[in-house]
CSV table of C-alpha atoms in Angstrom, one decimal:
chain,number,residue,atom,x,y,z
A,264,MET,CA,141.5,121.6,128.7
A,265,ARG,CA,141.5,118.3,127.0
A,266,ARG,CA,137.9,117.6,127.9
A,267,GLY,CA,136.9,121.0,126.5
A,268,ARG,CA,138.7,120.4,123.2
A,269,SER,CA,137.4,116.8,122.9
A,270,SER,CA,133.8,118.1,122.9
A,271,PHE,CA,134.5,119.9,119.6
A,272,SER,CA,135.1,117.3,117.0
A,273,GLY,CA,134.8,118.3,113.4
A,274,THR,CA,134.7,114.6,112.3
A,275,ARG,CA,131.9,113.9,114.7
A,276,GLU,CA,129.8,116.9,113.6
A,277,VAL,CA,130.2,116.0,109.9
A,278,THR,CA,129.3,112.4,110.6
A,279,LEU,CA,126.2,113.5,112.6
A,280,GLY,CA,125.1,115.8,109.8
A,281,LEU,CA,125.6,113.3,107.1
A,282,GLY,CA,123.8,110.7,109.1
A,283,ALA,CA,120.8,112.9,109.6
A,284,TYR,CA,120.7,113.8,105.9
A,285,ALA,CA,121.0,110.1,105.0
A,286,ALA,CA,117.9,109.3,107.2
A,287,TYR,CA,116.1,112.2,105.5
A,288,LEU,CA,116.9,110.7,102.1
A,289,ALA,CA,115.8,107.2,103.2
A,290,VAL,CA,112.4,108.6,104.2
A,291,ARG,CA,112.2,110.4,100.9
A,292,HIS,CA,112.9,107.2,99.0
A,293,ALA,CA,110.4,105.2,101.0
A,294,VAL,CA,107.6,107.7,100.5
A,295,LEU,CA,108.2,108.4,96.8
A,296,ALA,CA,108.8,104.7,95.9
A,297,GLY,CA,105.1,103.9,96.6
A,298,ASP,CA,101.9,105.9,96.1
A,299,GLY,CA,103.4,108.8,98.1
A,300,ARG,CA,102.5,111.5,95.7
A,301,GLU,CA,98.9,110.5,95.5
A,302,ARG,CA,98.7,110.3,99.3
A,303,ALA,CA,100.4,113.7,99.6
A,304,ARG,CA,97.8,115.2,97.2
A,305,ARG,CA,94.9,113.8,99.2
A,306,ASN,CA,96.4,114.9,102.5
A,307,ALA,CA,96.9,118.4,101.1
A,308,VAL,CA,93.2,118.6,100.2
A,309,ARG,CA,92.3,117.4,103.7
A,310,LEU,CA,94.7,119.9,105.3
A,311,LEU,CA,93.2,122.8,103.4
A,312,ALA,CA,89.7,121.6,104.3
A,313,ILE,CA,90.7,121.8,108.0
A,314,GLU,CA,92.1,125.3,107.6
A,315,ARG,CA,88.9,126.4,106.0
A,316,LYS,CA,86.9,125.1,108.9
A,317,LEU,CA,89.3,126.9,111.3
A,318,GLY,CA,89.2,130.1,109.2
A,319,ILE,CA,93.0,130.2,108.8
A,320,ASP,CA,93.3,129.4,105.0
A,321,VAL,CA,95.0,132.7,104.3
A,322,GLU,CA,97.7,131.3,102.0
A,323,GLY,CA,96.1,132.6,98.8
A,324,ALA,CA,95.6,136.1,100.2
A,325,VAL,CA,99.2,136.3,101.5
A,326,GLN,CA,100.6,135.2,98.1
A,327,GLY,CA,98.2,137.5,96.2
A,328,ALA,CA,99.6,140.4,98.2
A,329,VAL,CA,103.1,139.8,97.0
A,330,VAL,CA,103.0,138.3,93.5
A,331,GLY,CA,102.4,141.7,91.9
A,332,ALA,CA,105.8,142.9,93.1
A,333,PRO,CA,108.5,141.0,91.1
A,334,ARG,CA,111.4,142.3,93.1
A,335,LEU,CA,109.8,141.3,96.4
A,336,VAL,CA,109.0,137.8,95.0
A,337,TYR,CA,112.6,137.5,93.8
A,338,ALA,CA,113.8,138.3,97.4
A,339,LEU,CA,111.4,135.9,98.9
A,340,ASN,CA,112.5,133.1,96.6
A,341,GLY,CA,116.1,133.8,97.5
A,342,CYS,CA,115.3,133.6,101.2
A,343,TYR,CA,113.4,130.3,100.8
A,344,ALA,CA,116.0,128.7,98.5
A,345,GLY,CA,119.1,129.5,100.4
A,346,LEU,CA,119.2,132.1,103.1
A,347,ASN,CA,117.3,130.1,105.8
A,348,VAL,CA,119.5,127.1,105.6
A,349,ALA,CA,122.7,129.1,105.2
A,350,LEU,CA,121.9,131.2,108.3
A,351,SER,CA,121.1,128.1,110.4
A,352,VAL,CA,124.2,126.2,109.3
A,353,GLY,CA,126.4,129.3,109.4
A,354,TRP,CA,125.2,130.0,113.0
A,355,LEU,CA,126.3,126.6,114.1
A,356,LEU,CA,129.6,126.9,112.3
A,357,ARG,CA,130.3,130.2,114.0
A,358,LEU,CA,129.5,128.7,117.4
A,359,PHE,CA,131.7,125.7,116.7
A,360,ARG,CA,134.7,127.8,115.5
A,361,ARG,CA,134.4,130.0,118.6
A,362,ARG,CA,134.2,126.9,120.8
A,363,ASP,CA,131.0,128.4,122.3
A,364,PRO,CA,130.0,126.4,125.4
A,365,GLY,CA,126.4,126.4,124.1
A,366,PHE,CA,127.3,124.9,120.7
A,367,GLN,CA,126.3,121.3,121.7
A,368,ARG,CA,122.9,122.5,122.9
A,369,GLU,CA,122.2,124.5,119.7
A,370,ARG,CA,123.4,121.7,117.4
A,371,SER,CA,121.4,119.1,119.3
A,372,ALA,CA,118.3,121.3,119.0
A,373,ALA,CA,118.8,121.7,115.3
A,374,VAL,CA,119.3,117.9,114.8
A,375,LEU,CA,116.2,117.2,116.9
A,376,ALA,CA,114.1,119.6,114.9
A,377,PHE,CA,115.4,118.0,111.7
A,378,ALA,CA,114.9,114.4,112.8
A,379,GLY,CA,111.7,115.0,114.6
A,380,ALA,CA,109.9,115.8,111.3
A,381,LEU,CA,111.0,112.6,109.6
A,382,PRO,CA,108.3,110.3,111.1
A,383,VAL,CA,105.6,112.7,110.0
A,384,PHE,CA,107.1,112.9,106.5
A,385,LEU,CA,106.9,109.1,106.3
A,386,ALA,CA,103.4,108.6,107.8
A,387,LEU,CA,101.8,111.8,106.5
A,388,PRO,CA,103.2,113.1,103.2
A,389,VAL,CA,101.7,116.4,102.2
A,390,ALA,CA,102.1,118.2,98.8
A,391,PRO,CA,103.0,121.9,99.1
A,392,PRO,CA,100.5,124.6,98.0
A,393,ARG,CA,102.5,125.4,94.9
A,394,THR,CA,101.3,122.0,93.5
A,395,GLN,CA,97.6,122.9,94.0
A,396,VAL,CA,95.2,124.8,91.8
A,397,GLY,CA,95.0,128.5,92.6
A,398,TYR,CA,98.6,128.9,93.8
A,399,VAL,CA,101.7,130.3,92.0
A,400,ASP,CA,105.0,128.4,92.1
A,401,THR,CA,107.1,131.5,92.5
A,402,LEU,CA,110.4,129.6,92.0
A,403,GLY,CA,109.0,127.9,88.9
A,404,GLU,CA,107.9,131.3,87.6
A,405,ALA,CA,111.5,132.5,88.1
A,406,GLY,CA,112.8,129.6,86.0
A,407,VAL,CA,113.8,127.2,88.8
A,408,ASP,CA,112.1,123.8,88.5
A,409,ILE,CA,112.4,122.3,91.9
A,410,GLU,CA,110.4,119.3,90.7
A,411,HIS,CA,113.1,118.5,88.2
A,412,PRO,CA,114.2,114.8,88.6
A,413,PHE,CA,117.8,115.8,89.3
A,414,LEU,CA,116.8,118.2,92.1
A,415,VAL,CA,114.3,115.8,93.6
A,416,ARG,CA,117.1,113.4,94.3
A,417,PHE,CA,118.3,115.7,97.0
A,418,TYR,CA,115.1,116.7,98.8
A,419,ASN,CA,111.6,115.4,99.6
A,420,PRO,CA,109.0,117.3,97.4
A,421,ILE,CA,106.1,116.0,99.5
A,422,ALA,CA,107.3,117.0,102.9
A,423,ALA,CA,105.3,120.2,103.6
A,424,LEU,CA,104.1,119.2,107.1
A,425,PRO,CA,105.8,120.3,109.4
A,426,SER,CA,107.8,123.1,107.9
A,427,GLN,CA,111.5,122.4,108.6
A,428,HIS,CA,112.3,125.9,107.5
A,429,VAL,CA,110.2,127.3,110.3
A,430,ALA,CA,111.5,124.8,112.8
A,431,PHE,CA,115.1,125.7,112.0
A,432,ALA,CA,114.2,129.4,112.2
A,433,VAL,CA,112.8,128.9,115.7
A,434,VAL,CA,115.9,127.1,116.8
A,435,THR,CA,118.3,129.5,115.3
A,436,GLY,CA,116.3,132.6,116.2
A,437,GLY,CA,116.1,131.5,119.8
A,438,GLY,CA,119.9,130.9,119.9
A,439,LEU,CA,120.6,134.3,118.4
A,440,ALA,CA,118.2,136.0,120.8
A,441,ALA,CA,119.8,134.5,123.8
A,442,ARG,CA,123.1,136.0,122.8
A,443,SER,CA,121.8,139.4,121.7
A,444,ARG,CA,120.6,142.6,123.3
A,445,GLY,CA,118.4,145.5,122.2
A,446,LEU,CA,117.6,145.7,118.5
A,447,GLY,CA,119.6,142.6,117.8
A,448,ARG,CA,117.4,140.6,120.1
A,449,ALA,CA,114.2,142.0,118.6
A,450,VAL,CA,115.5,141.1,115.1
A,451,ALA,CA,116.4,137.5,116.3
A,452,TRP,CA,112.9,137.0,117.6
A,453,ALA,CA,111.4,138.3,114.4
A,454,TYR,CA,113.4,135.8,112.3
A,455,ALA,CA,110.9,132.9,112.6
A,456,PRO,CA,107.8,135.0,111.8
A,457,VAL,CA,109.6,136.4,108.7
A,458,VAL,CA,110.5,132.9,107.6
A,459,SER,CA,106.9,131.9,108.2
A,460,LEU,CA,105.7,134.7,105.9
A,461,VAL,CA,108.3,133.7,103.2
A,462,VAL,CA,107.3,130.0,103.1
A,463,VAL,CA,103.6,130.9,102.8
A,464,ALA,CA,104.0,133.7,100.3
A,465,THR,CA,106.1,131.4,98.0
A,466,ALA,CA,103.4,128.7,98.3
A,467,ASN,CA,105.8,126.1,99.8
A,468,HIS,CA,103.9,125.7,103.1
A,469,TYR,CA,100.4,125.9,104.5
A,470,VAL,CA,99.6,127.8,107.7
A,471,LEU,CA,99.3,124.5,109.6
A,472,ASP,CA,102.7,123.5,108.3
A,473,VAL,CA,104.1,126.7,109.8
A,474,ALA,CA,102.4,126.1,113.1
A,475,ALA,CA,103.7,122.5,113.3
A,476,GLY,CA,107.2,123.6,112.4
A,477,ALA,CA,107.2,126.3,115.0
A,478,ALA,CA,106.0,123.8,117.6
A,479,LEU,CA,108.7,121.4,116.6
A,480,GLY,CA,111.4,124.0,116.8
A,481,ALA,CA,110.2,125.1,120.3
A,482,LEU,CA,110.0,121.5,121.5
A,483,ALA,CA,113.5,120.9,120.2
A,484,ARG,CA,114.9,123.9,122.1
A,485,ALA,CA,113.0,122.9,125.3
A,486,LEU,CA,114.2,119.3,125.2
A,487,THR,CA,117.8,120.3,124.8
A,488,ARG,CA,117.7,123.1,127.5
């Protein structure tokens, strides 16, 4: 009994979470302190060129299909800005409160997916589509300036590759699917594809960002199996 209880330490989990976020902010500072934004712009152009050669540069078409529906765009913005993170964190909190025996595995997968992206953010900063000509910054159009100096203190604006939103969706969706049946299981598996659509439609990630994020999330789950 003591051993089981000791494996669930709120202090340890908070420390781990803050440590991971501190590492994220350290990477953000290192990249933005230099010529990170210019490097990110150049890398975005290169990434789009690669997508064109592969015939997968569908970001413009996807966004064009939704921008004419304001209510849909509003919903997509909400999903991008808060729902994805809230669901991932909420899922871990639920497992922790229930003392679920799979909590450590799910938490470790989430942390690995988060930390695994940091070396790429540092070495290969990429500006998101919303900063490029021909794309609509849907959050900006809604009055939310996520490039505001105050908000940029808390996140990395040139960390499009890989998509951590998609990586978290793969980790969380896999955990939910493993504990669901029937329709619930189908919905859980559909979660990552839906998030992928959201991040592309809102011009926050490229198709290659989505693919890299999905691979990172799958790798994180595999390594913590």
